[in-house]
Structure formats: structure tokens, C-alpha cells
Amino acid sequence: MIFKTHELPQEYKPTKSGKIMLIICGVLLAFIPILAFVALVVETHKFIAPFCLSFLPFLLLGGIWTMIFYDMKRAFVEITDDKIIAVDYYFGLKHEKVFSREDIVFAETITGYSMKIRGYRFSGNGFSNLKYIVFRGKNKKYLLKLICSNEIKRYVEKHFEIVNT
């Protein structure tokens, strides 16, 4: 069975303020090519160049966030009869871990903002009730994580021991 690592449950839809911020950022970023075109036509680089350079950090930050969300969308966990494959992506690079069912000692539910969860995760404003199921091995070693949706929680409760923290 394949589970998406970061697939959000239905109750976590984008908020209105989040959509408004994305629209505002998109409109502001749309001005950069327009201003660059005006700079080429009018050849007044005194105002346009510093203005375009001031948006460069926001473009870089937007690119990094886009890559992170794309990586989170591609991450998955495949559970077969005896083998568990966890595939994560970090800045486009694939990281694959292979476990057997016996490697997992217990699973615990943890809120998304906890430092006990490694790697990318949804946390912060709007995700205060979002929980992850973290699978641990011997000596409480971190193995993998999944977002705690109803389907995943039922599956994990049936096949593994869950500890609520």
C-alpha cells in the first residue's frame, strides 16, 4: 500500500489569507519583467535596476518554497508484506530508506511543530491540530513519518502499536 507522506486531510484547505498573500506576491513578481522591458525601451536604469534587485531575495525565497512544496508532494511510503520503503526528496534529491516490519518497534502521534519530527513538515499557523505518525525503531530511533489522516491512522492501528504523546 502506498501512502503520500505529506498528503493533507480534507479539513486543511488553503486559507483565504494564504490565497490573498500568494496573489499579492504573484502580482508583485509579475512587475519585474514589465519593469525590465521598460528599462530596455526607455533606457533609464537608475530606478529600475535597484528596484529589480530588491525583489531578487523574494524570488529566491519563492523558488526555495516552491521546491520544498514540490518535494513534499512527491514523498511517499510504500508498505508491502514485509518491506517498508520510505522515499523523501530534499531539494530535488531522492532519499530512499528501506525497513522491514520488524524494525518498527512502535509508532507515536506527534503534532507537526514538534522537533521530534525530522525533515519537511507542515507546522505553524493553520496547522496547529495537524499530527504526524512517527515510526520508531530500537532505542527510539527515528525511522519515518506520515501525516495522521483517518485512513492512515486506521491502517497503522491495525498493523503497529501506536503510542499517543
mmCIF file of C-alpha atoms in Angstrom:
data_model
loop_
_atom_site.group_PDB
_atom_site.id
_atom_site.type_symbol
_atom_site.label_atom_id
_atom_site.label_comp_id
_atom_site.label_asym_id
_atom_site.label_seq_id
_atom_site.Cartn_x
_atom_site.Cartn_y
_atom_site.Cartn_z
ATOM 1 C CA MET A 1 0.000 0.000 0.000
ATOM 2 C CA ILE A 2 1.336 3.442 -0.905
ATOM 3 C CA PHE A 3 0.774 6.496 1.304
ATOM 4 C CA LYS A 4 1.790 10.048 0.443
ATOM 5 C CA THR A 5 3.927 11.322 3.303
ATOM 6 C CA HIS A 6 2.559 14.874 3.317
ATOM 7 C CA GLU A 7 -0.947 14.484 1.865
ATOM 8 C CA LEU A 8 -3.100 16.881 3.865
ATOM 9 C CA PRO A 9 -6.500 15.759 5.182
ATOM 10 C CA GLN A 10 -9.585 17.490 3.738
ATOM 11 C CA GLU A 11 -10.022 19.871 6.676
ATOM 12 C CA TYR A 12 -6.692 21.552 5.887
ATOM 13 C CA LYS A 13 -7.510 23.563 2.800
ATOM 14 C CA PRO A 14 -5.678 26.778 1.935
ATOM 15 C CA THR A 15 -6.931 29.718 3.967
ATOM 16 C CA LYS A 16 -8.281 32.909 2.479
ATOM 17 C CA SER A 17 -5.367 34.960 3.831
ATOM 18 C CA GLY A 18 -2.881 32.494 2.345
ATOM 19 C CA LYS A 19 -4.512 32.762 -1.075
ATOM 20 C CA ILE A 20 -4.505 36.572 -0.848
ATOM 21 C CA MET A 21 -0.782 36.605 0.042
ATOM 22 C CA LEU A 22 0.017 34.348 -2.921
ATOM 23 C CA ILE A 23 -1.956 36.610 -5.264
ATOM 24 C CA ILE A 24 -0.189 39.726 -3.943
ATOM 25 C CA CYS A 25 3.242 38.092 -4.326
ATOM 26 C CA GLY A 26 2.361 36.912 -7.828
ATOM 27 C CA VAL A 27 1.254 40.401 -8.865
ATOM 28 C CA LEU A 28 4.416 41.953 -7.441
ATOM 29 C CA LEU A 29 6.613 39.396 -9.174
ATOM 30 C CA ALA A 30 4.766 39.991 -12.448
ATOM 31 C CA PHE A 31 6.008 43.597 -12.378
ATOM 32 C CA ILE A 32 9.673 42.576 -12.648
ATOM 33 C CA PRO A 33 9.563 41.508 -16.334
ATOM 34 C CA ILE A 34 7.396 44.531 -17.161
ATOM 35 C CA LEU A 35 9.858 46.912 -15.489
ATOM 36 C CA ALA A 36 12.799 45.170 -17.168
ATOM 37 C CA PHE A 37 11.111 45.658 -20.535
ATOM 38 C CA VAL A 38 10.501 49.325 -19.745
ATOM 39 C CA ALA A 39 14.171 49.664 -18.738
ATOM 40 C CA LEU A 40 15.269 48.277 -22.089
ATOM 41 C CA VAL A 41 12.922 50.513 -24.054
ATOM 42 C CA VAL A 42 13.399 53.735 -22.126
ATOM 43 C CA GLU A 43 16.982 53.033 -21.018
ATOM 44 C CA THR A 44 16.571 54.559 -17.607
ATOM 45 C CA HIS A 45 18.384 52.087 -15.416
ATOM 46 C CA LYS A 46 18.727 54.415 -12.455
ATOM 47 C CA PHE A 47 15.408 53.414 -10.898
ATOM 48 C CA ILE A 48 14.635 50.039 -12.485
ATOM 49 C CA ALA A 49 17.840 48.141 -11.664
ATOM 50 C CA PRO A 50 17.733 48.751 -7.880
ATOM 51 C CA PHE A 51 14.012 48.013 -7.877
ATOM 52 C CA CYS A 52 14.530 44.662 -9.657
ATOM 53 C CA LEU A 53 17.465 43.806 -7.376
ATOM 54 C CA SER A 54 15.343 44.466 -4.303
ATOM 55 C CA PHE A 55 12.963 41.708 -5.446
ATOM 56 C CA LEU A 56 15.753 39.180 -6.015
ATOM 57 C CA PRO A 57 15.665 37.826 -2.409
ATOM 58 C CA PHE A 58 11.903 37.340 -2.675
ATOM 59 C CA LEU A 59 12.340 35.466 -5.954
ATOM 60 C CA LEU A 60 14.958 33.207 -4.374
ATOM 61 C CA LEU A 61 12.784 32.605 -1.324
ATOM 62 C CA GLY A 62 9.786 31.855 -3.543
ATOM 63 C CA GLY A 63 11.871 29.403 -5.563
ATOM 64 C CA ILE A 64 13.045 27.614 -2.435
ATOM 65 C CA TRP A 65 9.483 27.362 -1.056
ATOM 66 C CA THR A 66 8.234 26.071 -4.405
ATOM 67 C CA MET A 67 10.922 23.388 -4.443
ATOM 68 C CA ILE A 68 10.141 22.361 -0.860
ATOM 69 C CA PHE A 69 6.412 22.008 -1.576
ATOM 70 C CA TYR A 70 7.174 20.061 -4.762
ATOM 71 C CA ASP A 71 9.458 17.732 -2.787
ATOM 72 C CA MET A 72 6.780 17.247 -0.135
ATOM 73 C CA LYS A 73 4.207 16.428 -2.808
ATOM 74 C CA ARG A 74 6.418 13.657 -4.271
ATOM 75 C CA ALA A 75 7.404 11.975 -0.959
ATOM 76 C CA PHE A 76 5.730 8.640 -0.194
ATOM 77 C CA VAL A 77 5.880 5.489 1.921
ATOM 78 C CA GLU A 78 5.242 2.084 0.366
ATOM 79 C CA ILE A 79 4.267 -0.690 2.767
ATOM 80 C CA THR A 80 4.282 -4.255 1.446
ATOM 81 C CA ASP A 81 4.029 -7.541 3.315
ATOM 82 C CA ASP A 82 7.444 -7.462 4.949
ATOM 83 C CA LYS A 83 9.202 -4.419 3.494
ATOM 84 C CA ILE A 84 8.669 -0.681 4.041
ATOM 85 C CA ILE A 85 10.175 1.815 1.617
ATOM 86 C CA ALA A 86 10.227 5.489 2.610
ATOM 87 C CA VAL A 87 11.108 7.889 -0.207
ATOM 88 C CA ASP A 88 11.784 11.549 0.623
ATOM 89 C CA TYR A 89 13.090 14.333 -1.563
ATOM 90 C CA TYR A 90 15.311 17.139 -0.293
ATOM 91 C CA PHE A 91 15.927 19.954 -2.795
ATOM 92 C CA GLY A 92 15.149 17.575 -5.635
ATOM 93 C CA LEU A 93 17.454 14.790 -4.440
ATOM 94 C CA LYS A 94 15.835 11.418 -3.757
ATOM 95 C CA HIS A 95 16.498 9.751 -0.390
ATOM 96 C CA GLU A 96 15.216 6.205 -0.076
ATOM 97 C CA LYS A 97 15.161 4.184 3.149
ATOM 98 C CA VAL A 98 14.219 0.506 3.297
ATOM 99 C CA PHE A 99 12.988 -1.133 6.503
ATOM 100 C CA SER A 100 11.398 -4.417 7.453
ATOM 101 C CA ARG A 101 8.264 -4.538 9.596
ATOM 102 C CA GLU A 102 10.319 -5.947 12.468
ATOM 103 C CA ASP A 103 12.468 -2.786 12.515
ATOM 104 C CA ILE A 104 9.469 -0.746 13.708
ATOM 105 C CA VAL A 105 9.018 -1.084 17.457
ATOM 106 C CA PHE A 106 6.215 1.471 17.852
ATOM 107 C CA ALA A 107 4.555 4.471 16.245
ATOM 108 C CA GLU A 108 3.623 7.692 18.004
ATOM 109 C CA THR A 109 1.384 10.607 17.080
ATOM 110 C CA ILE A 110 3.083 13.978 17.363
ATOM 111 C CA THR A 111 1.969 17.492 16.448
ATOM 112 C CA GLY A 112 3.595 18.967 13.349
ATOM 113 C CA TYR A 113 5.539 21.681 15.163
ATOM 114 C CA SER A 114 7.414 19.192 17.367
ATOM 115 C CA MET A 115 11.179 18.943 16.951
ATOM 116 C CA LYS A 116 10.842 15.142 17.203
ATOM 117 C CA ILE A 117 9.818 15.111 13.528
ATOM 118 C CA ARG A 118 12.662 15.225 11.045
ATOM 119 C CA GLY A 119 12.652 16.667 7.561
ATOM 120 C CA TYR A 120 9.950 18.709 5.878
ATOM 121 C CA ARG A 121 6.631 19.035 7.687
ATOM 122 C CA PHE A 122 3.562 21.230 7.854
ATOM 123 C CA SER A 123 3.516 23.278 11.039
ATOM 124 C CA GLY A 124 2.680 26.715 12.316
ATOM 125 C CA ASN A 125 -0.349 28.922 11.841
ATOM 126 C CA GLY A 126 -3.241 26.986 10.343
ATOM 127 C CA PHE A 127 -1.761 23.579 11.155
ATOM 128 C CA SER A 128 -1.994 23.614 14.956
ATOM 129 C CA ASN A 129 -4.117 20.435 15.094
ATOM 130 C CA LEU A 130 -2.242 18.563 12.361
ATOM 131 C CA LYS A 131 -0.486 15.468 13.647
ATOM 132 C CA TYR A 132 2.113 13.130 12.213
ATOM 133 C CA ILE A 133 2.573 9.444 12.918
ATOM 134 C CA VAL A 134 6.270 8.886 13.572
ATOM 135 C CA PHE A 135 7.604 5.338 13.382
ATOM 136 C CA ARG A 136 10.449 4.484 15.717
ATOM 137 C CA GLY A 137 12.832 1.549 15.935
ATOM 138 C CA LYS A 138 15.147 0.204 18.594
ATOM 139 C CA ASN A 139 16.340 2.776 21.144
ATOM 140 C CA LYS A 140 13.552 5.118 19.905
ATOM 141 C CA LYS A 141 15.471 5.720 16.675
ATOM 142 C CA TYR A 142 13.524 7.823 14.156
ATOM 143 C CA LEU A 143 12.606 5.837 11.037
ATOM 144 C CA LEU A 144 9.856 7.612 9.058
ATOM 145 C CA LYS A 145 6.732 9.757 9.322
ATOM 146 C CA LEU A 146 3.247 10.062 7.795
ATOM 147 C CA ILE A 147 0.541 12.687 8.210
ATOM 148 C CA CYS A 148 -2.122 11.351 10.548
ATOM 149 C CA SER A 149 -5.245 11.140 8.371
ATOM 150 C CA ASN A 150 -8.141 8.819 9.214
ATOM 151 C CA GLU A 151 -7.182 6.236 6.574
ATOM 152 C CA ILE A 152 -3.534 6.118 7.625
ATOM 153 C CA LYS A 153 -4.407 6.036 11.325
ATOM 154 C CA ARG A 154 -6.755 3.045 10.816
ATOM 155 C CA TYR A 155 -4.084 1.188 8.836
ATOM 156 C CA VAL A 156 -1.341 1.883 11.379
ATOM 157 C CA GLU A 157 -3.538 0.946 14.353
ATOM 158 C CA LYS A 158 -4.281 -2.366 12.669
ATOM 159 C CA HIS A 159 -0.637 -3.254 11.928
ATOM 160 C CA PHE A 160 1.511 -1.408 14.513
ATOM 161 C CA GLU A 161 1.420 -0.305 18.130
ATOM 162 C CA ILE A 162 0.578 3.425 18.488
ATOM 163 C CA VAL A 163 1.649 5.491 21.476
ATOM 164 C CA ASN A 164 -0.036 8.902 21.908
ATOM 165 C CA THR A 165 2.289 11.688 23.055
#
